[in-house]
C-alpha positions as a printed NumPy array, in Angstrom:
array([[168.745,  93.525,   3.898],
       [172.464,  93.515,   3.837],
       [173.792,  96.42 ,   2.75 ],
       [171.535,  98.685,   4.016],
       [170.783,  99.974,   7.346],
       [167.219,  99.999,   9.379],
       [165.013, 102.395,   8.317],
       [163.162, 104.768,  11.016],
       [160.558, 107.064,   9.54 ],
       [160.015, 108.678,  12.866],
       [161.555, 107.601,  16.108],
       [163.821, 104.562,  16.692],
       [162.641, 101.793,  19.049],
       [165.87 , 100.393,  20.429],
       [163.766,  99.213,  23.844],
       [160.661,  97.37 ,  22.111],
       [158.447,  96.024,  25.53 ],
       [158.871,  92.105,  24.579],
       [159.572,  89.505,  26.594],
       [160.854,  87.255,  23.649],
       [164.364,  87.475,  23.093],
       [165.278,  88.92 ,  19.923],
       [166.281,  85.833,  17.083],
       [170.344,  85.755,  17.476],
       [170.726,  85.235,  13.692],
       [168.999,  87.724,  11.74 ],
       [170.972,  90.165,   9.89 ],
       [173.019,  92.645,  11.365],
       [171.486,  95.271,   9.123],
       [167.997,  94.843,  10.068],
       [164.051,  96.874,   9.996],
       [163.218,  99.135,  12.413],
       [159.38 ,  99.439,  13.197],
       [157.818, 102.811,  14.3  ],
       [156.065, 102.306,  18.034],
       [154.381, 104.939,  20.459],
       [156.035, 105.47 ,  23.507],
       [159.593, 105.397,  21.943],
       [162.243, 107.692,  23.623],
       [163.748, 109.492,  20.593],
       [162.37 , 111.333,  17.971],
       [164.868, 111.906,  14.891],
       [163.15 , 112.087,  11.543],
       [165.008, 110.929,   8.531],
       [167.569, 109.253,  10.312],
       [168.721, 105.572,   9.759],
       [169.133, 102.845,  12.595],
       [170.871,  99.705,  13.295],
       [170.321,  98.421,  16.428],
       [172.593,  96.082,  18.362],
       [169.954,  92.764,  19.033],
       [171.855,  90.995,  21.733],
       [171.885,  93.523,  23.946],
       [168.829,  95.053,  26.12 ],
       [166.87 ,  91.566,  26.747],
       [163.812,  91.897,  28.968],
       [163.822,  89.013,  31.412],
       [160.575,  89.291,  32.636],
       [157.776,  91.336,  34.355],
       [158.622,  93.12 ,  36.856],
       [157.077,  96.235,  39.493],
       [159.147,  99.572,  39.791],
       [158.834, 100.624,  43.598],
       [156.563, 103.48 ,  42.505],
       [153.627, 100.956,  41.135],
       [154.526,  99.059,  44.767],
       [153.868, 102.594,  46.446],
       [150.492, 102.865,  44.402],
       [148.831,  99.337,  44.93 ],
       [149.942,  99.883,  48.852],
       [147.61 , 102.782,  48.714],
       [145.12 , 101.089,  47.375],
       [145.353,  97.967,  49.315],
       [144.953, 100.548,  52.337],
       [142.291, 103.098,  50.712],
       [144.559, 105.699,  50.94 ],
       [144.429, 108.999,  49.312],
       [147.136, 109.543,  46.07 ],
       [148.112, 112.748,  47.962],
       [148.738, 110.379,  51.239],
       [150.531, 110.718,  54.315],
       [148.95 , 114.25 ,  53.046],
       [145.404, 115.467,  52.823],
       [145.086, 117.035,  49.244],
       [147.282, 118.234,  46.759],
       [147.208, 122.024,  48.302],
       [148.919, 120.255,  51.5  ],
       [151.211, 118.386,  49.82 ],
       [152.211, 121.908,  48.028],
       [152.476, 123.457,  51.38 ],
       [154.445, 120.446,  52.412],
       [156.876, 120.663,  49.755],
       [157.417, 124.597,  50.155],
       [157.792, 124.289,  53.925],
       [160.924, 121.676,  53.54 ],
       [162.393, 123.822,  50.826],
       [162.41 , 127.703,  52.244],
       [161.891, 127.057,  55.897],
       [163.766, 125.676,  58.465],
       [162.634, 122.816,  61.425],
       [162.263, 126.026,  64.006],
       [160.453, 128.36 ,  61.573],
       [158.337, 125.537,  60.076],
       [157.469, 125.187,  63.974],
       [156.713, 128.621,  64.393],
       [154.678, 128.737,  61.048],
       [152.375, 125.333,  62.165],
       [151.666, 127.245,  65.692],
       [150.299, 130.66 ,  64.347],
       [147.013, 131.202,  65.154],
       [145.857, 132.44 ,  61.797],
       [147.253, 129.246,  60.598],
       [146.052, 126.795,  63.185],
       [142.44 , 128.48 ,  62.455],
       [142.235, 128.884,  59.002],
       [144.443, 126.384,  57.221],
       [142.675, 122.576,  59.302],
       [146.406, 121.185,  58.456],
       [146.525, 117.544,  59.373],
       [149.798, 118.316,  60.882],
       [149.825, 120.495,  63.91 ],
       [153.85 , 121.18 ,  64.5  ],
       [157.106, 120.415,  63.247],
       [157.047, 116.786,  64.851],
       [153.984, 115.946,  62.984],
       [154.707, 117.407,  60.343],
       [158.245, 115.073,  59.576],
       [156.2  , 112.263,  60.26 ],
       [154.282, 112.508,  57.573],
       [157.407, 113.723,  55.334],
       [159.353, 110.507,  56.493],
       [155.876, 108.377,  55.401],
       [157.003, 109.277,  51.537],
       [159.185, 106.368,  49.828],
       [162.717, 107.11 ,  49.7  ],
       [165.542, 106.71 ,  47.814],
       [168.806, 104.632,  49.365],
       [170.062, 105.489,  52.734],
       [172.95 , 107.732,  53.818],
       [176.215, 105.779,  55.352],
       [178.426, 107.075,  56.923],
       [182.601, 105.499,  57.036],
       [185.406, 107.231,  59.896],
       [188.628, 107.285,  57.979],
       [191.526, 107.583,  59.735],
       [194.626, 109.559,  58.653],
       [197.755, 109.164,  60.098],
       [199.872, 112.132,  58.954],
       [204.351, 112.7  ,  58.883],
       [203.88 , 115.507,  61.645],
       [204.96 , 114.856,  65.676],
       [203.379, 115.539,  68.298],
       [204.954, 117.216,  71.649],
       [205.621, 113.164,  72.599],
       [206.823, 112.212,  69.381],
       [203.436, 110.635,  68.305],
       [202.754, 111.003,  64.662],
       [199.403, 113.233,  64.237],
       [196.02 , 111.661,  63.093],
       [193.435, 113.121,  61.843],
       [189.618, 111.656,  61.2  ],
       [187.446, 112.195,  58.541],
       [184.06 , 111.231,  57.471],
       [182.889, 109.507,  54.131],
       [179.171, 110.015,  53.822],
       [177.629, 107.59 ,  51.131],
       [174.405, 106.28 ,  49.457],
       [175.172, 102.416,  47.438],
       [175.646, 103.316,  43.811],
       [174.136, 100.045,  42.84 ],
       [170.966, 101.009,  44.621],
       [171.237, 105.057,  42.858],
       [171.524, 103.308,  39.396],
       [168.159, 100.775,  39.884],
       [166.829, 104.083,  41.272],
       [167.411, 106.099,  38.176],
       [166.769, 103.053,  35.539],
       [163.646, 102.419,  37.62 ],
       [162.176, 105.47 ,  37.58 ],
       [159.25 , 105.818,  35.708],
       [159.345, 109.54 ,  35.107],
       [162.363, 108.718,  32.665],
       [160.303, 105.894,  30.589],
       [160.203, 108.323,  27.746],
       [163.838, 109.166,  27.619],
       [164.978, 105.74 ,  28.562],
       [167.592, 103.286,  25.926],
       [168.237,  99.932,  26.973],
       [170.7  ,  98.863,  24.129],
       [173.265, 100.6  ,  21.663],
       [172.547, 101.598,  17.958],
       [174.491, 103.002,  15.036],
       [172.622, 106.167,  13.764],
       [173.13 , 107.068,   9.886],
       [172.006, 110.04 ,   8.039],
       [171.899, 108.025,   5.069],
       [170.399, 104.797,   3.667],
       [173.744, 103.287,   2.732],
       [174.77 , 103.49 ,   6.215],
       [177.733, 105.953,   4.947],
       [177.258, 109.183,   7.654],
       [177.488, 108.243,  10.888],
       [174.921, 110.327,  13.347],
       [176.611, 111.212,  16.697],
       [174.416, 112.527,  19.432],
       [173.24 , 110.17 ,  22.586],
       [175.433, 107.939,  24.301],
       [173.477, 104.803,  22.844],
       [175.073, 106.043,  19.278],
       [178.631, 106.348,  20.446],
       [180.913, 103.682,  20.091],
       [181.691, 103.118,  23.991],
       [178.31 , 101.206,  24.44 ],
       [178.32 ,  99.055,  21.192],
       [181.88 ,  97.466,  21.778],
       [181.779,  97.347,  25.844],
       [178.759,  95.605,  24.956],
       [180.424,  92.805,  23.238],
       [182.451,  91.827,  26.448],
       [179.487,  90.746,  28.528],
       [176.736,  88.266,  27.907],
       [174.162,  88.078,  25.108],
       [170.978,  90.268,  26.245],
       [172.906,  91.818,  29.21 ],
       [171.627,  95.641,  29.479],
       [174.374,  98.384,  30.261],
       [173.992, 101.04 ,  33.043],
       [176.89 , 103.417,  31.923],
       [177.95 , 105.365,  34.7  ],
       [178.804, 109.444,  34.263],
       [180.408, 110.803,  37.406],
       [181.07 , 114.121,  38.19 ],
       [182.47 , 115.404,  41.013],
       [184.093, 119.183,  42.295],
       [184.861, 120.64 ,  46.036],
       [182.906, 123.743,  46.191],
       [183.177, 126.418,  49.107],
       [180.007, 126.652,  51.495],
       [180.424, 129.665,  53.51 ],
       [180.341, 133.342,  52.53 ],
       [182.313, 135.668,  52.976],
       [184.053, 134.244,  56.001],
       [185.226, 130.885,  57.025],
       [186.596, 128.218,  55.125],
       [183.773, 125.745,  54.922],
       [183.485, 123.557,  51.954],
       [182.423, 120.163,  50.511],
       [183.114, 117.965,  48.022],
       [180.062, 116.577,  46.386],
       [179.89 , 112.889,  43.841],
       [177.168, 113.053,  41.449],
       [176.207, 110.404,  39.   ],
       [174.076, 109.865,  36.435],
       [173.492, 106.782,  33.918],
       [173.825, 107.322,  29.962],
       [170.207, 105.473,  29.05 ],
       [168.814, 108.875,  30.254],
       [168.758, 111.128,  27.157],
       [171.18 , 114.005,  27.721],
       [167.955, 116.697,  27.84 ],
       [167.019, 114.92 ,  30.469],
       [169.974, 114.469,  32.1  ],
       [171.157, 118.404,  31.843],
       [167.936, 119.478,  33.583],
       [168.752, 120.258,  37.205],
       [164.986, 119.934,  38.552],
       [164.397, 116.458,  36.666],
       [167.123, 114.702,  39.085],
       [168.672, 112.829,  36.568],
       [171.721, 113.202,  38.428],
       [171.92 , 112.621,  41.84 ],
       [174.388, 112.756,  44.747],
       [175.867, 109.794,  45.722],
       [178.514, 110.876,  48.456],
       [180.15 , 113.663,  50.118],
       [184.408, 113.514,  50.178],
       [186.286, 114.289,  52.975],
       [187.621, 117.854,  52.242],
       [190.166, 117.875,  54.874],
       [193.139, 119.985,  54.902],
       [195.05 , 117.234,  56.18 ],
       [197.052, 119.23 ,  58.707],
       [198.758, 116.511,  60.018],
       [201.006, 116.687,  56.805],
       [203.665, 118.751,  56.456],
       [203.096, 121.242,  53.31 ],
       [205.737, 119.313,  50.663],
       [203.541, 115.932,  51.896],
       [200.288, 117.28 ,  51.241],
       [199.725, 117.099,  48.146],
       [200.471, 113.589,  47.694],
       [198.625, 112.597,  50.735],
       [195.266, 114.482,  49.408],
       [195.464, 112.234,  46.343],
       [195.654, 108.91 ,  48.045],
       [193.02 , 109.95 ,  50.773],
       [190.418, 110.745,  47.12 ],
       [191.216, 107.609,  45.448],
       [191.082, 105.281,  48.871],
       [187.613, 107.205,  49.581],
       [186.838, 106.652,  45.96 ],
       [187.576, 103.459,  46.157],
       [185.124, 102.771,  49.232],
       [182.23 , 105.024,  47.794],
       [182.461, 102.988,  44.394],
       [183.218,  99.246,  45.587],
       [179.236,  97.912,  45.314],
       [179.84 ,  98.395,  41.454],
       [182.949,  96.251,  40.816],
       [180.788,  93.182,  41.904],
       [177.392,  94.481,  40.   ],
       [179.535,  95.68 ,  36.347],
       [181.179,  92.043,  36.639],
       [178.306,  89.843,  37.383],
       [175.057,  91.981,  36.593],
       [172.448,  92.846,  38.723],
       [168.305,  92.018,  37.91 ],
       [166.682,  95.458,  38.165],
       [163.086,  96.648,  37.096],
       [163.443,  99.199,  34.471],
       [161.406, 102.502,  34.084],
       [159.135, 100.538,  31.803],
       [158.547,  97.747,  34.491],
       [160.319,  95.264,  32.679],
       [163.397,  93.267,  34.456],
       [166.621,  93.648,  32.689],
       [170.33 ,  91.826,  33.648],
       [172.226,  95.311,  33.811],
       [175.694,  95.982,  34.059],
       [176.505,  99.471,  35.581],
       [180.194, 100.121,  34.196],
       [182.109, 103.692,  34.575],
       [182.239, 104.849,  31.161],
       [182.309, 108.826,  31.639],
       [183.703, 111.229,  34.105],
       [182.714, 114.888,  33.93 ],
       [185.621, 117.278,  35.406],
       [187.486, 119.728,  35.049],
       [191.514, 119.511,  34.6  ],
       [192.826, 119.974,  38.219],
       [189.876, 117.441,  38.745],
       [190.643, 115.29 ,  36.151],
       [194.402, 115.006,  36.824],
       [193.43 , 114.281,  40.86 ],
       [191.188, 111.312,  39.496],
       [193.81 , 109.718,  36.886],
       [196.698, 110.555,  39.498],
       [198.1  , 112.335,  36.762],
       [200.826, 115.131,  37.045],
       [199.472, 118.756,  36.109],
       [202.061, 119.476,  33.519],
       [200.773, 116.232,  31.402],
       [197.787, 115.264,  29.465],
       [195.003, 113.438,  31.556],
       [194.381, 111.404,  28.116],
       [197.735, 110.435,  25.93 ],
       [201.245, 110.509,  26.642],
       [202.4  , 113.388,  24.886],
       [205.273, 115.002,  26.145],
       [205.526, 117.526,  28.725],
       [206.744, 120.173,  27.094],
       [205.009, 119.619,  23.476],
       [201.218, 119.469,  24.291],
       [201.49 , 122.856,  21.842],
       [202.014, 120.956,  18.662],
       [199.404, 118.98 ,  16.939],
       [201.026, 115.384,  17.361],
       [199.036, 111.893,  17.002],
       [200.31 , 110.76 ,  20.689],
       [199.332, 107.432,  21.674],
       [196.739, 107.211,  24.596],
       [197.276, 106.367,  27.767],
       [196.983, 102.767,  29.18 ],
       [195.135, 102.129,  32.408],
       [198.346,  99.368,  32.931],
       [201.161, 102.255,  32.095],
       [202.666, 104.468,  35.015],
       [204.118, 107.266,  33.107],
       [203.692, 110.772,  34.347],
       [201.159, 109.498,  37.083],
       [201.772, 110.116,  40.8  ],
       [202.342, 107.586,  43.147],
       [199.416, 106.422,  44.272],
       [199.389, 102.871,  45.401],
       [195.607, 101.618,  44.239],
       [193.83 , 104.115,  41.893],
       [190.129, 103.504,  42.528],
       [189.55 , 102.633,  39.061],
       [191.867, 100.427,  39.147],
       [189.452,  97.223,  39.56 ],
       [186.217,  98.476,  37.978],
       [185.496,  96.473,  35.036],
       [185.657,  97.146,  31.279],
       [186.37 , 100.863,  32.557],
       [189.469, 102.956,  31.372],
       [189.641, 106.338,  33.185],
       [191.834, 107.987,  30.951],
       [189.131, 107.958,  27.732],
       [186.134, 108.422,  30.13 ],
       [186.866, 111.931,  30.419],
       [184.589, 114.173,  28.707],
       [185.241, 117.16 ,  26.952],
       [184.451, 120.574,  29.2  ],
       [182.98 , 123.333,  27.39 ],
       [182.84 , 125.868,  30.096],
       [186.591, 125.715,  31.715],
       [188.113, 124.285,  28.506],
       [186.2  , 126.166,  25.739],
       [184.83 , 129.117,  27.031],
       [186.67 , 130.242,  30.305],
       [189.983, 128.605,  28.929],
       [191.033, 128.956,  25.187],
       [188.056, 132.007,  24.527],
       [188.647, 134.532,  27.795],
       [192.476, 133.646,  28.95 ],
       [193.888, 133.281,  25.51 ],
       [191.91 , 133.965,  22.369],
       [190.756, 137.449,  24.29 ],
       [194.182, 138.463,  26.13 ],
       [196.466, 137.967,  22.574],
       [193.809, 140.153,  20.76 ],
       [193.398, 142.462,  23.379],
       [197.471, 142.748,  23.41 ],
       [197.64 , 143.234,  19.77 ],
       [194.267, 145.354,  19.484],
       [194.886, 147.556,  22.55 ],
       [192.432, 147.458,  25.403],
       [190.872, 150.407,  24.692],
       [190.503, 150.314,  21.196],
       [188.92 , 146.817,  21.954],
       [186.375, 148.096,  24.384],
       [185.46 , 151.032,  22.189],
       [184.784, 148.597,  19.7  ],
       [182.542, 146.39 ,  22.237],
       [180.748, 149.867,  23.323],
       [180.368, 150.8  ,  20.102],
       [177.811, 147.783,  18.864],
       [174.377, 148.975,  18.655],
       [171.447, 147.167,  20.55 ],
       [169.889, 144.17 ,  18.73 ],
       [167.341, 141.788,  19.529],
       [169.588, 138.866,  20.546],
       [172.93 , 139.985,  21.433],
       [174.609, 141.63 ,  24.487],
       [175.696, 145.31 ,  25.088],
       [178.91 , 145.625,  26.394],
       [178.324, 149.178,  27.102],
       [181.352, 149.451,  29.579],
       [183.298, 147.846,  27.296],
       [184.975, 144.16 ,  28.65 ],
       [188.48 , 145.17 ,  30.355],
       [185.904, 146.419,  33.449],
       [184.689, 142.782,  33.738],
       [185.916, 140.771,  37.289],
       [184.093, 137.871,  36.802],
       [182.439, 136.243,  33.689],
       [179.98 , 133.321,  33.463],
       [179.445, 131.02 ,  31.036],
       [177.034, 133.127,  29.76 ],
       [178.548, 136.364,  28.928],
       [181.406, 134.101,  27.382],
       [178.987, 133.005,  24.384],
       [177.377, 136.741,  24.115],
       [181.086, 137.685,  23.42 ],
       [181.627, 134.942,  21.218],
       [178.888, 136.227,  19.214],
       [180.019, 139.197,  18.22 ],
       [183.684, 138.63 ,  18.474],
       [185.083, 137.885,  14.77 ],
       [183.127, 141.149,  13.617],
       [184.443, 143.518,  16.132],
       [188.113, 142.36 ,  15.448],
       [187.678, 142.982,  11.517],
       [190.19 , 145.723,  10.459],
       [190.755, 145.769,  14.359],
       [194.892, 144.735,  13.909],
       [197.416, 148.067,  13.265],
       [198.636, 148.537,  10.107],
       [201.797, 148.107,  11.291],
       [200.999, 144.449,  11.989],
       [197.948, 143.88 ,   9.833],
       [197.803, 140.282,   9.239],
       [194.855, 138.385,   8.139],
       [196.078, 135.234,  10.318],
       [195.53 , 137.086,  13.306],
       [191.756, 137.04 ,  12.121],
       [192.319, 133.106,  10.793],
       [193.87 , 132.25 ,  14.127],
       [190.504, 134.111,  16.239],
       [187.907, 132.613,  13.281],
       [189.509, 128.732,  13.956],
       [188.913, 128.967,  17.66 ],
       [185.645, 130.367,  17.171],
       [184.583, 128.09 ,  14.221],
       [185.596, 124.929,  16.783],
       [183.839, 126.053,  19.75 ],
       [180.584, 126.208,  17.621],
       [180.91 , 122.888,  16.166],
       [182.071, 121.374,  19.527],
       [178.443, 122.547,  20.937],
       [176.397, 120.916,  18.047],
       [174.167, 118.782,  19.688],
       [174.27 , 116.572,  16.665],
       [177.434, 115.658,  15.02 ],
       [178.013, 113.774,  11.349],
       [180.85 , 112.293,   9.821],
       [181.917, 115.734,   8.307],
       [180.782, 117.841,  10.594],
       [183.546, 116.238,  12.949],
       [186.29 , 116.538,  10.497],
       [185.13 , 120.112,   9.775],
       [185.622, 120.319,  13.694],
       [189.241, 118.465,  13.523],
       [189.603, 121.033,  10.221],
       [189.071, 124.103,  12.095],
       [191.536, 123.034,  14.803],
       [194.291, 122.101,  11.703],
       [194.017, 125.438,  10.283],
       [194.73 , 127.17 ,  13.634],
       [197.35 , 124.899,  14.439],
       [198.861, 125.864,  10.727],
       [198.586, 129.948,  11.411],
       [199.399, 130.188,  15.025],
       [202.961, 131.361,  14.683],
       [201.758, 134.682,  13.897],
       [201.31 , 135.271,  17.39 ],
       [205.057, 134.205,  18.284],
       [205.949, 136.63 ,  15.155],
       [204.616, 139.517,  17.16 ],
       [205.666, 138.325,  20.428],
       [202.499, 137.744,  21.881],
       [203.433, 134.335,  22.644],
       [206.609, 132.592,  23.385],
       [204.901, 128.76 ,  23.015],
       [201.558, 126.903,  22.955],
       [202.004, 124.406,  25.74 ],
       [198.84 , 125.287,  27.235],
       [196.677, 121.973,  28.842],
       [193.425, 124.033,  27.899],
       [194.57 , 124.106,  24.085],
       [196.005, 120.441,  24.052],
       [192.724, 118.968,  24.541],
       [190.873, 120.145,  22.166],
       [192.851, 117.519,  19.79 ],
       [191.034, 114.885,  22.058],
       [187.588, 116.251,  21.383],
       [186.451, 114.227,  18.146],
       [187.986, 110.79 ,  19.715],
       [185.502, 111.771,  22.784],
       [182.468, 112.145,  20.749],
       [182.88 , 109.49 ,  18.783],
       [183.351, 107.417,  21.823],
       [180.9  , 108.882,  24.479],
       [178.551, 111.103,  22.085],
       [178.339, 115.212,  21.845],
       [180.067, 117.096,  24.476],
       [176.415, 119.291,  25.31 ],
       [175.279, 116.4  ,  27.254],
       [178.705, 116.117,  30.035],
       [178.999, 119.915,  30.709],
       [180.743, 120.952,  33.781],
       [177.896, 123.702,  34.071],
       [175.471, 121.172,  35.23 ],
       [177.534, 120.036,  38.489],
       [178.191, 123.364,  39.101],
       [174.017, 124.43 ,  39.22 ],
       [173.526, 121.162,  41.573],
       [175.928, 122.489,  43.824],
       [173.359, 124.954,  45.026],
       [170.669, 122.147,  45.605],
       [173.1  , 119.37 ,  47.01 ],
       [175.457, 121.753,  48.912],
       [174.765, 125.189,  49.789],
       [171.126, 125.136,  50.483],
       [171.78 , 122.22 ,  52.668],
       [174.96 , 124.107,  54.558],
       [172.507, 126.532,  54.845],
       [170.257, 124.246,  57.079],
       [172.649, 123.338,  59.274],
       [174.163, 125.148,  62.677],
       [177.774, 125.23 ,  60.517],
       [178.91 , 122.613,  63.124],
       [179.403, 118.932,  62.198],
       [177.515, 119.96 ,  59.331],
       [177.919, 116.942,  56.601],
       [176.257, 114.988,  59.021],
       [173.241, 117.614,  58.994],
       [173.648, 118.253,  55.402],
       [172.679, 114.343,  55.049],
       [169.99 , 114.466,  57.256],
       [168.311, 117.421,  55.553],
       [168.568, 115.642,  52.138],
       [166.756, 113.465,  53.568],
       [164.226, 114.91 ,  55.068],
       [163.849, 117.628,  53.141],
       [162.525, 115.133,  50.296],
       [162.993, 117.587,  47.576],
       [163.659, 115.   ,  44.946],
       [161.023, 112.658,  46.594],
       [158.646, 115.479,  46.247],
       [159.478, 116.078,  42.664],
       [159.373, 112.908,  41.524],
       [156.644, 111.841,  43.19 ],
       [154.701, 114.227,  42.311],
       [155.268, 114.153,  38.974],
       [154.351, 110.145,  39.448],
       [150.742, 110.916,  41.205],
       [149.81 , 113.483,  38.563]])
């Protein structure tokens, strides 16, 4: 068998249900059986599984097949602490559009007191029965106390109190790797993926494929299972057009999840896991700020996060979403942000790289910098105890993920790429050219051209994309005609698409690194005709980390930024909403949990 790798004529089964532990010495290179229920489907592709990682331990019962034989013990009703299935529909709309006053209002109509023979005659009765449906972990809630460099009237230094609302993270990870509804699109152990027989093409796509799992998985214990954390976290503004409400949601997810599963918003394969204080620290004078909102993140960090320095050292016995006990390990190994985010988390400076230590003033240039060490200090801001400082077998600095929205398509596409054309093309020549496209199946009509644009969503950024390169043909004046200028547009273009494969190979990532070389090599025809006085743009310096992130982590479609950005709605402004705008995290919390809108989905989903 050496010499080749395991062959998988239709889907890979890296999780095989066995409670025998694999034999420790077959060969590496080993044969892959075909079994239903298998997570993955990817025909013609070639496997070799990791064997010592992924043991099951034994039996176990996921809290969902508790919930069931409870029912049964009692001769309850599937649709119980409701009637039917129509009331647990009206149930589930009532805690989603309607508030505890209008729900109470609704319950005491007539028409639907005498028409409707609810089980639940008011709002009382009705959260009874809404609090009778299993839940996930608890909300906690921490006072943090900030003592600021302002004075009082006596002399007093100011303080200032915030709140740290919290569920365990250890408890949201045996929640997600328990969940049943993800049995399908669950992986309990790393694999290499080949296109190829010989094993000569590596296949990039899931995190079980990248190279994070396989060699983190080598520092803990024969069969031990990996949770690999993805965090993602962004302060978004609540209120509307006045005020100056806002929050600062933590999501997390765990990389066994396939990423289809994990970008669908209404499959909660990411959940909250905190709120941040987003305090304007007033207490602080302005030139103090700053600093002081970076310790107060990483301190609160540090207290949301501190179940999993214990659980990624020692393990913790969970049942898995195919009821099957498994020693996992949850360990950080992605962080989804964007760069003001990202240099916040690393305490990084904004005028250097959040991954490698190139200089500050050459992140233009396509240099080999060496990465940044989790031990180093260099252009990082003086925080006194990061709070990834003592998570295990986690380095910060290479668990960011490339971000395809603010990097790709808001940053190098619509600020740069877009403005130097637009300054060479002229901006009404270019939106001539945009109104000038006829309608097709497919593609967008910019029939007011683009310069009349405000704001631009992630959306319209790939419908311009699309018809970009063809609209800037013959576009350049004579008097400056240059085909680099296209070269230089085609290379960023060319590398976007390739960075959104959801499948990379071997060459399809140097054809990525390629595309990015050839820019690199032509982009001095925009300092030629003044256009551009340098290239030391953070945006453009991190695209040269993108192949070293997929390799590592797997393709960039599955840690989007767009993703945190759609579960602010669910997680943040629908539950501001709720509230009386006073003391409202607290409220926020409380709705979560009440409202039950991911108990409600998954359960119902779990019932049938």
């Amino acid at each position: 068998m050496h010499g080749q790798v395991a062959v998988m004529m239709d889907k890979p089964c890296l999780n095989k249900p066995c409670l025998n532990k694999p034999s420790l010495d077959q060969p590496c290179l080993s044969e892959v059986e075909d079994e239903d229920g298998t997570p993955f489907s990817y025909t013609g592709h070639y496997f070799e599984p990791q064997a010592d990682a992924g043991w099951a331990l034994h039996e176990g019962e996921t809290k969902f097949e508790r919930y069931r034989r409870h029912q049964e013990e009692e001769v309850e009703d599937r649709w119980s602490p409701f009637e039917d299935a129509e009331e647990w529909d009206l149930a589930e709309w009532l805690v989603k559009n309607l508030g505890q006053t209008r729900t109470d209002e609704f319950l005491k109509l007539p028409i639907t007191q005498n028409r409707t023979k609810l089980s639940f005659h008011n709002n009382r009765s009705f959260l009874q029965r809404v609090d009778a449906l299993p839940r996930g972990p608890g909300w906690s809630c921490r006072k943090v106390t900030v003592r600021g460099n302002k004075e009082d009237e006596f002399g007093a230094l100011l303080e200032e109190e915030v709140e740290l609302w919290s569920h365990d993270p250890v408890e949201c990870v045996q929640e997600l790797i328990g969940n049943p509804f993800f049995k399908a699109d669950m992986a309990y152990s790393p694999a290499k993926a080949y296109a190829d027989r010989a094993g000569q093409h590596r296949v990039i796509d899931e995190m079980w494929t990248a190279d994070w799992w396989g060699e983190t998985q080598k520092a803990l214990p024969k069969g031990a299972t990996i949770a690999p954390i993805i965090l993602s976290s962004d302060k978004t503004c609540l209120s509307q057009f006045q005020g100056d409400k806002s929050a600062w949601p933590v999501y997390m997810s765990i990389g066994n999840i396939a990423k289809a599963k994990r970008r669908q918003a209404s499959a909660r394969a990411t959940i909250l896991i905190g709120y941040l204080p987003a305090s304007k620290l007033d207490c602080f004078t302005p030139d103090a700020c700053s600093l002081a909102r970076y310790r107060l993140f990483h301190h609160c960090m540090a207290l949301l996060l501190q179940p999993l320095i214990a659980a990624g050292q020692h393990g913790v016995e969970m049942v898995c979403a195919d009821s099957l006990v498994r020693h996992v390990h949850p360990i950080l190994a992605a962080y989804v942000a964007d760069f003001p985010e990202q240099c916040l988390i690393s305490c990084c400076k904004e005028n250097r790289c959040t991954k490698c230590l190139v200089g500050a003033n050459e992140r233009g240039d396509s240099l080999d910098s060496p990465m940044r060490d989790p031990e180093t200090e260099n252009g990082l801001c003086a925080v006194y105890k990061p709070f990834w400082a003592d998570l295990p077998h986690a380095n910060i600095f290479l668990a960011f993920t490339p971000d395809l929205l603010h990097q790709l398509h808001k940053g190098v596409f619509k600020d740069h790429l877009v403005k130097w054309c637009i300054d060479i093309v002229g901006e009404e020549e270019m939106d001539a050219r945009f109104k000038a496209v006829p309608n097709y199946p497919g593609l967008r009509h910019f029939k007011k051209g683009i310069s009349t644009v405000k704001q631009w969503t992630g959306r319209e950024h790939k419908e311009m994309q699309r018809v970009f390169i063809g609209l800037l043909t013959s576009a350049v004046p004579r008097c400056v005609r240059d085909d680099r200028v296209l070269v230089v547009a085609r290379s960023i273009l060319d590398f976007s698409y390739y960075a959104q494969l959801q499948i990379h190979t071997t060459k399809m990532l140097e054809a990525l690194q390629t595309t990015l070389d050839v820019f690199h090599a032509n982009k001095d025809i925009l300092k030629e005709l003044a256009i551009r006085e340098h290239f030391n743009i953070p945006k453009l310096h991190q695209l040269t980390h993108y192949v070293q992130s997929i390799m590592l982590l797997g393709t960039a479609d599955g840690f989007n930024t767009e993703l945190p950005e759609r579960l602010h709605i669910d997680f943040a402004k629908e539950a501001y909403r709720a509230t009386n705008k006073r003391d409202y995290e607290e409220q926020m919390t409380l709705w979560l949990q009440q409202s039950g809108s991911s108990v409600f989905a998954v359960q119902r989903t779990w019932i049938g």
